Coordinates of C-alpha atoms and ligand atoms in Angstrom, one line a residue:
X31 CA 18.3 -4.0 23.1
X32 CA 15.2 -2.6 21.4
X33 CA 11.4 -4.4 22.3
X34 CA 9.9 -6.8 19.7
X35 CA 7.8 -5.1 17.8
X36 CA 7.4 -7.6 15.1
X37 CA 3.8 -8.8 13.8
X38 CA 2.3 -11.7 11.8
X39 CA -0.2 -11.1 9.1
X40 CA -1.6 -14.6 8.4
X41 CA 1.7 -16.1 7.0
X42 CA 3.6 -13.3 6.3
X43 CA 6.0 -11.9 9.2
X44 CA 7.4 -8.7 9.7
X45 CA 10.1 -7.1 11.6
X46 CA 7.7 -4.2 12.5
X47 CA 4.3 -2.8 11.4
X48 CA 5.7 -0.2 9.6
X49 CA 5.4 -0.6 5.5
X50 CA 6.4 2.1 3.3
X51 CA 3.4 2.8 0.3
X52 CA 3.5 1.8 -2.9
X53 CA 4.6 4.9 -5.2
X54 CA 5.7 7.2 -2.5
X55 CA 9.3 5.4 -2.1
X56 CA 10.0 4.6 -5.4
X57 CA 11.8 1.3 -5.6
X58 CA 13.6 1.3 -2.3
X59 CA 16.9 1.5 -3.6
X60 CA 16.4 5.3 -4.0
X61 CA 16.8 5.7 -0.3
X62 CA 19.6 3.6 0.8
X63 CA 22.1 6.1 0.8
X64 CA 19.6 8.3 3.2
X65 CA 18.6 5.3 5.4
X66 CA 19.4 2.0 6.8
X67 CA 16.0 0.5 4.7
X68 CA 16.1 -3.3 6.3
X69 CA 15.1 -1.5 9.6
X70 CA 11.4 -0.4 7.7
X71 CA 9.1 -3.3 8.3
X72 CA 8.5 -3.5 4.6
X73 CA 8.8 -1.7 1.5
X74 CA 6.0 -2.0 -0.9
X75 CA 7.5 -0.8 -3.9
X76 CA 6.1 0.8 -7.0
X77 CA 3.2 -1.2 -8.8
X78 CA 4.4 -3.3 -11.3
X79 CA 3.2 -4.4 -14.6
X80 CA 4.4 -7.3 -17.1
X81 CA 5.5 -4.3 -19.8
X82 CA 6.9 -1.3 -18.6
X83 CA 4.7 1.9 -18.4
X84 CA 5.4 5.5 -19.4
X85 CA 2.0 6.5 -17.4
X86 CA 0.6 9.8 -18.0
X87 CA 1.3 13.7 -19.1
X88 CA 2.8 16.0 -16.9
X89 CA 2.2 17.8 -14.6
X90 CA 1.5 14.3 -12.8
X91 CA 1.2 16.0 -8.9
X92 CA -0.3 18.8 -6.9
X93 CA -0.9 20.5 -3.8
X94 CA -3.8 20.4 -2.3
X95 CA -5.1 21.5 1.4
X96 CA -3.9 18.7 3.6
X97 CA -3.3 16.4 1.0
X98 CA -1.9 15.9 -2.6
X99 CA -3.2 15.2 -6.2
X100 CA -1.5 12.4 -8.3
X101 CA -1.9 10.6 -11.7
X102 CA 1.4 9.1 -12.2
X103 CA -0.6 6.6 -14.3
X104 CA 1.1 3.6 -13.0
X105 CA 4.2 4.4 -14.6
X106 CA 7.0 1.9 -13.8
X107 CA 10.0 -0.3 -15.1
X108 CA 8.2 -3.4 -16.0
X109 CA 8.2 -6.9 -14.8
X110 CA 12.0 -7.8 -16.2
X111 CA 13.8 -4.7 -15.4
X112 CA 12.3 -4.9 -11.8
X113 CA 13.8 -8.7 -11.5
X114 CA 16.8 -7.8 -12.8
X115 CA 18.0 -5.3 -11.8
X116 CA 16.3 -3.8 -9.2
X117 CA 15.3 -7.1 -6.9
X118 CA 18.7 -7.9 -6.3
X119 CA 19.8 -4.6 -5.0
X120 CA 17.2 -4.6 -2.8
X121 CA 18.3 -8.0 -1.6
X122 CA 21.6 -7.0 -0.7
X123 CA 20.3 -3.8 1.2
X124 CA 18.3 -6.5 3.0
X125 CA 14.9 -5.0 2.3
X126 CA 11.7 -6.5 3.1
X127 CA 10.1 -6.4 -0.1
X128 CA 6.2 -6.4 -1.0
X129 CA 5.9 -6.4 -4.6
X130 CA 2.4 -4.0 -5.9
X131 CA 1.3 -5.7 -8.9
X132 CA -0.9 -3.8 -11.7
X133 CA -2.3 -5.9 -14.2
X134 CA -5.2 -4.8 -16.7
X135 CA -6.9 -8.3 -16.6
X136 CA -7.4 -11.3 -14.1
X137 CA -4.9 -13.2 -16.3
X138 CA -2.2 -10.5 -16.4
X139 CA -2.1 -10.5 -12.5
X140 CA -2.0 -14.6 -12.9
X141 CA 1.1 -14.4 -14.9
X142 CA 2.8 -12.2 -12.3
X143 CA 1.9 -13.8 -9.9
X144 CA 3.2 -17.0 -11.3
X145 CA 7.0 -15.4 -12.1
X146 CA 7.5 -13.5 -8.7
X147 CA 6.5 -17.1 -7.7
X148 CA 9.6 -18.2 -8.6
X149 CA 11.7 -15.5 -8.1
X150 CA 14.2 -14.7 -4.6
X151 CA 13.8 -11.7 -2.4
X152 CA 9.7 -11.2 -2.4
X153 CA 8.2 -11.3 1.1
X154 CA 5.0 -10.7 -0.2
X155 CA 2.1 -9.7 -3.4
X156 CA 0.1 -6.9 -2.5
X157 CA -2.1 -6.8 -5.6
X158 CA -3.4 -3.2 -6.9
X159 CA -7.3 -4.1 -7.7
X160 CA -7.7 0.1 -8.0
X161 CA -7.0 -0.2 -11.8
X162 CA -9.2 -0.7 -15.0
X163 CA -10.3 -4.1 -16.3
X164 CA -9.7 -3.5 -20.0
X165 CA -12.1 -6.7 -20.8
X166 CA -14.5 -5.4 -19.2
X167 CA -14.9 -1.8 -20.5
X168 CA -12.3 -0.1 -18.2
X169 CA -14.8 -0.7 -15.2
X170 CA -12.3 -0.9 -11.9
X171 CA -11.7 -4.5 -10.2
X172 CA -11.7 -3.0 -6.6
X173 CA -15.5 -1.2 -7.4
X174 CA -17.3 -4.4 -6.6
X175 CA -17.1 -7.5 -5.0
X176 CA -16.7 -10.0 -7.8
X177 CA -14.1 -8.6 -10.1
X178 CA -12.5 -8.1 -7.2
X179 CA -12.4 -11.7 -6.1
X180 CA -11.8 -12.8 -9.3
X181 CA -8.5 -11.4 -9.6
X182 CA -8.1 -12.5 -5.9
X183 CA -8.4 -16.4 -7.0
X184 CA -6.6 -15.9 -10.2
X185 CA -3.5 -14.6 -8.0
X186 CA -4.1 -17.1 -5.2
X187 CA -4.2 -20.2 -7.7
X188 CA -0.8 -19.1 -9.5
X189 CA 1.4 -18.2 -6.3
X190 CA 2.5 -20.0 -2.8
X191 CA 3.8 -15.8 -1.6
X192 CA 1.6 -14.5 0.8
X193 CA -1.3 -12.5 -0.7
X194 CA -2.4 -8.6 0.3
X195 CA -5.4 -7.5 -1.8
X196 CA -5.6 -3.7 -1.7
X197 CA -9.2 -2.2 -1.5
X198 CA -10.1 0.9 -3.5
X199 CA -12.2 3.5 -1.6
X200 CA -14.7 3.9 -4.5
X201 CA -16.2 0.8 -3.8
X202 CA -19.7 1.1 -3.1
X203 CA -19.6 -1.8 -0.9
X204 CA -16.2 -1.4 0.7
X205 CA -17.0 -4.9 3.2
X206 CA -19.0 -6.3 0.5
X207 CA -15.5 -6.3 -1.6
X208 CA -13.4 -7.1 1.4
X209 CA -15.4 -10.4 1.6
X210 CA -15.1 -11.1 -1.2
X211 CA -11.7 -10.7 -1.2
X212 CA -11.2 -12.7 1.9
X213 CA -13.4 -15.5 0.6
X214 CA -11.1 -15.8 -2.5
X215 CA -7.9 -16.4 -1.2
X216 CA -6.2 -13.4 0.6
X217 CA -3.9 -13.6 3.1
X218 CA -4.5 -9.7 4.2
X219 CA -6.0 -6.8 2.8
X220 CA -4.6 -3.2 2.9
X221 CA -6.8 -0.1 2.4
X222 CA -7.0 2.8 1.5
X223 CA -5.9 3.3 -2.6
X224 CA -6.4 6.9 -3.0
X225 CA -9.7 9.0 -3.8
X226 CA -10.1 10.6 -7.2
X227 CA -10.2 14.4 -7.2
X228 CA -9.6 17.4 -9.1
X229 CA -8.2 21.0 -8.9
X230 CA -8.6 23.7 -11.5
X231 CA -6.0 26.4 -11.8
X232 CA -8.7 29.3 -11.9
X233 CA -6.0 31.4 -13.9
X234 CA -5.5 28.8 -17.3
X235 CA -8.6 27.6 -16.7
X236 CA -6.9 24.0 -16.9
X237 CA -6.8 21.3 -14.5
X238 CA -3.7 21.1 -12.8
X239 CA -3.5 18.0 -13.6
X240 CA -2.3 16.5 -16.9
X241 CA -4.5 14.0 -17.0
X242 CA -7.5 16.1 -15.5
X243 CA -8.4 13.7 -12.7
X244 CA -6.4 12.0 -10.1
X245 CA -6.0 10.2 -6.4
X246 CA -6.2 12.1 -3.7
X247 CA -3.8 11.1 -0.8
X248 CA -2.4 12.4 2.6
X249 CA -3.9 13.7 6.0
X250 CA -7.1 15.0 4.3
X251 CA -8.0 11.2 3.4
X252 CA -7.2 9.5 7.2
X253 CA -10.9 9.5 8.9
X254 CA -12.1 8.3 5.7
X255 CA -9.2 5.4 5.9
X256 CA -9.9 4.9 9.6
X257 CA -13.7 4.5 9.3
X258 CA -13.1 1.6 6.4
X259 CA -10.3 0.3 8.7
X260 CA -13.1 0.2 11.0
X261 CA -15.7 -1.1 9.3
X262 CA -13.7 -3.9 7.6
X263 CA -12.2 -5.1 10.7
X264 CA -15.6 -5.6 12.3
X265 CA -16.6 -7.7 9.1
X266 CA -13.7 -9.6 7.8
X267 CA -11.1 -11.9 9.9
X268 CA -8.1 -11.4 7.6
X269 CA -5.5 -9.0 8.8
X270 CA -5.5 -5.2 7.7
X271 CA -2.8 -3.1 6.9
X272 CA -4.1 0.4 7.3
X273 CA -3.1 3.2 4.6
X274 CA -4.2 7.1 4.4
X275 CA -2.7 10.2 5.7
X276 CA -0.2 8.5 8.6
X277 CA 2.1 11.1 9.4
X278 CA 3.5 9.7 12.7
X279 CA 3.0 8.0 15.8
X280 CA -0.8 9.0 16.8
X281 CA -1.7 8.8 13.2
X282 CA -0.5 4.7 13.3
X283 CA -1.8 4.9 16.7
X284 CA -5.7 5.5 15.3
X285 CA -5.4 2.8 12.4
X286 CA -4.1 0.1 15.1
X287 CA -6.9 1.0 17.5
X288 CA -9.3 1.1 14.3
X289 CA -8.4 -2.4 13.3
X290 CA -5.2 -2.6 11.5
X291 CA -2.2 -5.0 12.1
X292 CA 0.5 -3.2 10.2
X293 CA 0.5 0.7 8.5
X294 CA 1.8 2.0 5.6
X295 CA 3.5 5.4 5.0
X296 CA 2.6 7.0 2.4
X297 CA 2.5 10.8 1.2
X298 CA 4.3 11.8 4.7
X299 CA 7.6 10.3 2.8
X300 CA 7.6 13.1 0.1
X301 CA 7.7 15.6 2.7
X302 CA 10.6 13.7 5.2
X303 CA 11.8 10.3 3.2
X304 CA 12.8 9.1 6.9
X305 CA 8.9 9.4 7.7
X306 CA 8.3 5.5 8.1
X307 CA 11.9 4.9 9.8
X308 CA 11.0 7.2 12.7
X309 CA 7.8 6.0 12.6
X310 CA 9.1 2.6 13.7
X311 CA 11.4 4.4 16.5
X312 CA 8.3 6.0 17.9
X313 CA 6.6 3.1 17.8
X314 CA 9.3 1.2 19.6
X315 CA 9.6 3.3 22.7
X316 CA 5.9 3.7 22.8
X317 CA 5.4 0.2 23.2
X318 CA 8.7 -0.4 25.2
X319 CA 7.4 2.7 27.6
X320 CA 3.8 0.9 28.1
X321 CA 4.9 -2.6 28.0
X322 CA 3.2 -3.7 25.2
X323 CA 2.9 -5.2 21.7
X324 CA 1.4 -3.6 18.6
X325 CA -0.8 -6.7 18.3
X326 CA -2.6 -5.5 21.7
X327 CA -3.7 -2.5 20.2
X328 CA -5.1 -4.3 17.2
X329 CA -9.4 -3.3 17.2
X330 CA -8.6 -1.4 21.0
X331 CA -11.1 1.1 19.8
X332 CA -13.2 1.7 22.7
X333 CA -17.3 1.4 22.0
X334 CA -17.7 3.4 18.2
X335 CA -21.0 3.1 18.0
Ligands
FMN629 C1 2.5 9.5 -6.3 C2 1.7 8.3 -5.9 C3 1.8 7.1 -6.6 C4 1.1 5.9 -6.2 N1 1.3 4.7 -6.8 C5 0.6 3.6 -6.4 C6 0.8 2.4 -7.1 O1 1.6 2.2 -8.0 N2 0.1 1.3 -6.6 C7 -0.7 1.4 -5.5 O2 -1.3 0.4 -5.1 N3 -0.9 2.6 -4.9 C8 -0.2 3.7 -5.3 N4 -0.4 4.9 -4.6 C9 -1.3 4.9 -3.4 C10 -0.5 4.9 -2.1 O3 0.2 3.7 -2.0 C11 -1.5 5.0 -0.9 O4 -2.4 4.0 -0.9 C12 -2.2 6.4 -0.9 O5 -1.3 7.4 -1.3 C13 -2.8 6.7 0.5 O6 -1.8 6.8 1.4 P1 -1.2 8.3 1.9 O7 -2.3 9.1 2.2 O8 -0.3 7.9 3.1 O9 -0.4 8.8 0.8 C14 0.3 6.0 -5.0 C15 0.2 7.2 -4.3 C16 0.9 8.3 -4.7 C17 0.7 9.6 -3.9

């Protein structure tokens, strides 16, 4: 018998805190034949759009010192080929599935918030504010606090599924925007998106990038995720789900203490695709060996400043 490690985030429950990221575990179904992936507290998958994307040119990722480079462009199989086909798979493996939508308006994440509204299987929204408002001159959602709420309502008002709003670290006013977010409807919030960067292949001159810029993830990007886990949790009351550079047990460990209820895995899956399953192990005998629950660790941060 393994200890209860499950958690609540307002109304959504989960077997464990331990969520693999949107982008960095494809749909799920990739990994079933490596992995038993109804044992990961949740997957959120890829971010999906009403239309399928084709996102942008290669090459899409790179290396970086402690981290990686990506502008997959929110590529993806679209709203009906997701439902279709890939939901029910995931059913059957069991999966705990958080669907990342993308949506280039307030309205587009309405409408998909309104189908998965109807559809089986989804445990969850966590809704991808990190993208460009094309009505509003490609300015991001998640940059400031009432774009951000607006998409918040708009998902809130067209779905009973619990709601995660996911924070962009280029706000200026990260709590401003968590506020906001909170005060518009959402059940949780989970942050960090990535940071843009840039490398330049001195040789070609050229970024190694297609598309020029892109988000920086992995280790390089935790203590600026930990600080805004931080800083949020002191602000906001709505649960956090902490995202940015977790690697492993004392990586988790730091977001808890920080403020987080639940983590999500990330980069670390590219390296070892069973990053977020022994996550969870670690996790269990950790709080098996202390006697304790993940939700007791929640904002444990001793003093700060
Ligand atoms: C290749 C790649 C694709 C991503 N795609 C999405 C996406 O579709 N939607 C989203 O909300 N975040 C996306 N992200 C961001 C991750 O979910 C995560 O927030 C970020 O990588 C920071 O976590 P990490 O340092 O553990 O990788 C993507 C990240 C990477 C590396």
């Amino acid at each position: 018998v393994t200890t209860d490690i499950s958690v609540r985030l307002g109304p959504l429950r989960l077997r464990n805190p331990v969520i693999t990221a949107s982008g960095t575990f494809g749909y799920g179904v990739e990994y079933a034949e490596l992995m038993d992936v109804s044992r990961l507290g949740g997957i959120s998958v890829k971010g999906i759009s009403l239309a399928p994307r084709k996102g942008n040119p290669p090459p899409r990722i790179c290396e970086t010192p402690c981290g990686m480079l990506n502008s997959i462009g929110l590529a993806n199989i679209g709203y009906d080929a997701f439902v279709g086909q890939t939901l029910p798979r995931l059913r059957e493996l069991g999966a705990t599935v958080i669907v990342n939508t993308y949506g280039t308006s307030a309205d587009e994440f309405a409408e998909l918030a309104r189908r998965f509204d109807s559809v089986q299987g989804v445990a969850a929204l966590e809704v991808n504010i990190s993208c460009p408002n094309v009505k509003q001159g490609g300015i991001h959602f998640g940059v400031a606090p009432e774009p951000a709420a607006a998409v918040t309502r708009a998902v809130r008002a067209a779905t009973r599924l619990p709601v995660i709003v996911k924070l962009s670290p280029e706000a200026a006013d990260l709590v401003g925007v968590a506020r906001a977010v909170a005060d518009a409807g959402a059940d949780a919030i989970s942050l960090i998106n990535t940071i843009r960067g840039m490398s330049i292949d001195v040789e070609t001159r050229r970024p190694r990038l297609g598309a020029g810029i892109g988000g920086l993830s992995g280790p390089a990007i935790r203590p600026i995720a930990v600080r805004m886990v931080y800083e949020v949790h002191r602000a906001v009351g709505v649960p956090l789900i902490g995202i940015g550079g977790i690697a492993g047990l004392r990586d988790a460990l730091e977001f808890f203490l920080a403020g987080a209820s639940a983590v999500q895995v990330g980069s670390a899956s590219y390296t070892n695709p069973r990053t977020a399953l022994d996550l969870v192990e670690a996790l269990e005998r950790y709080c098996e060996e202390r006697r304790i629950t993940p939700a007791e660790l929640v904002g444990a941060v001793v003093s700060g400043d």
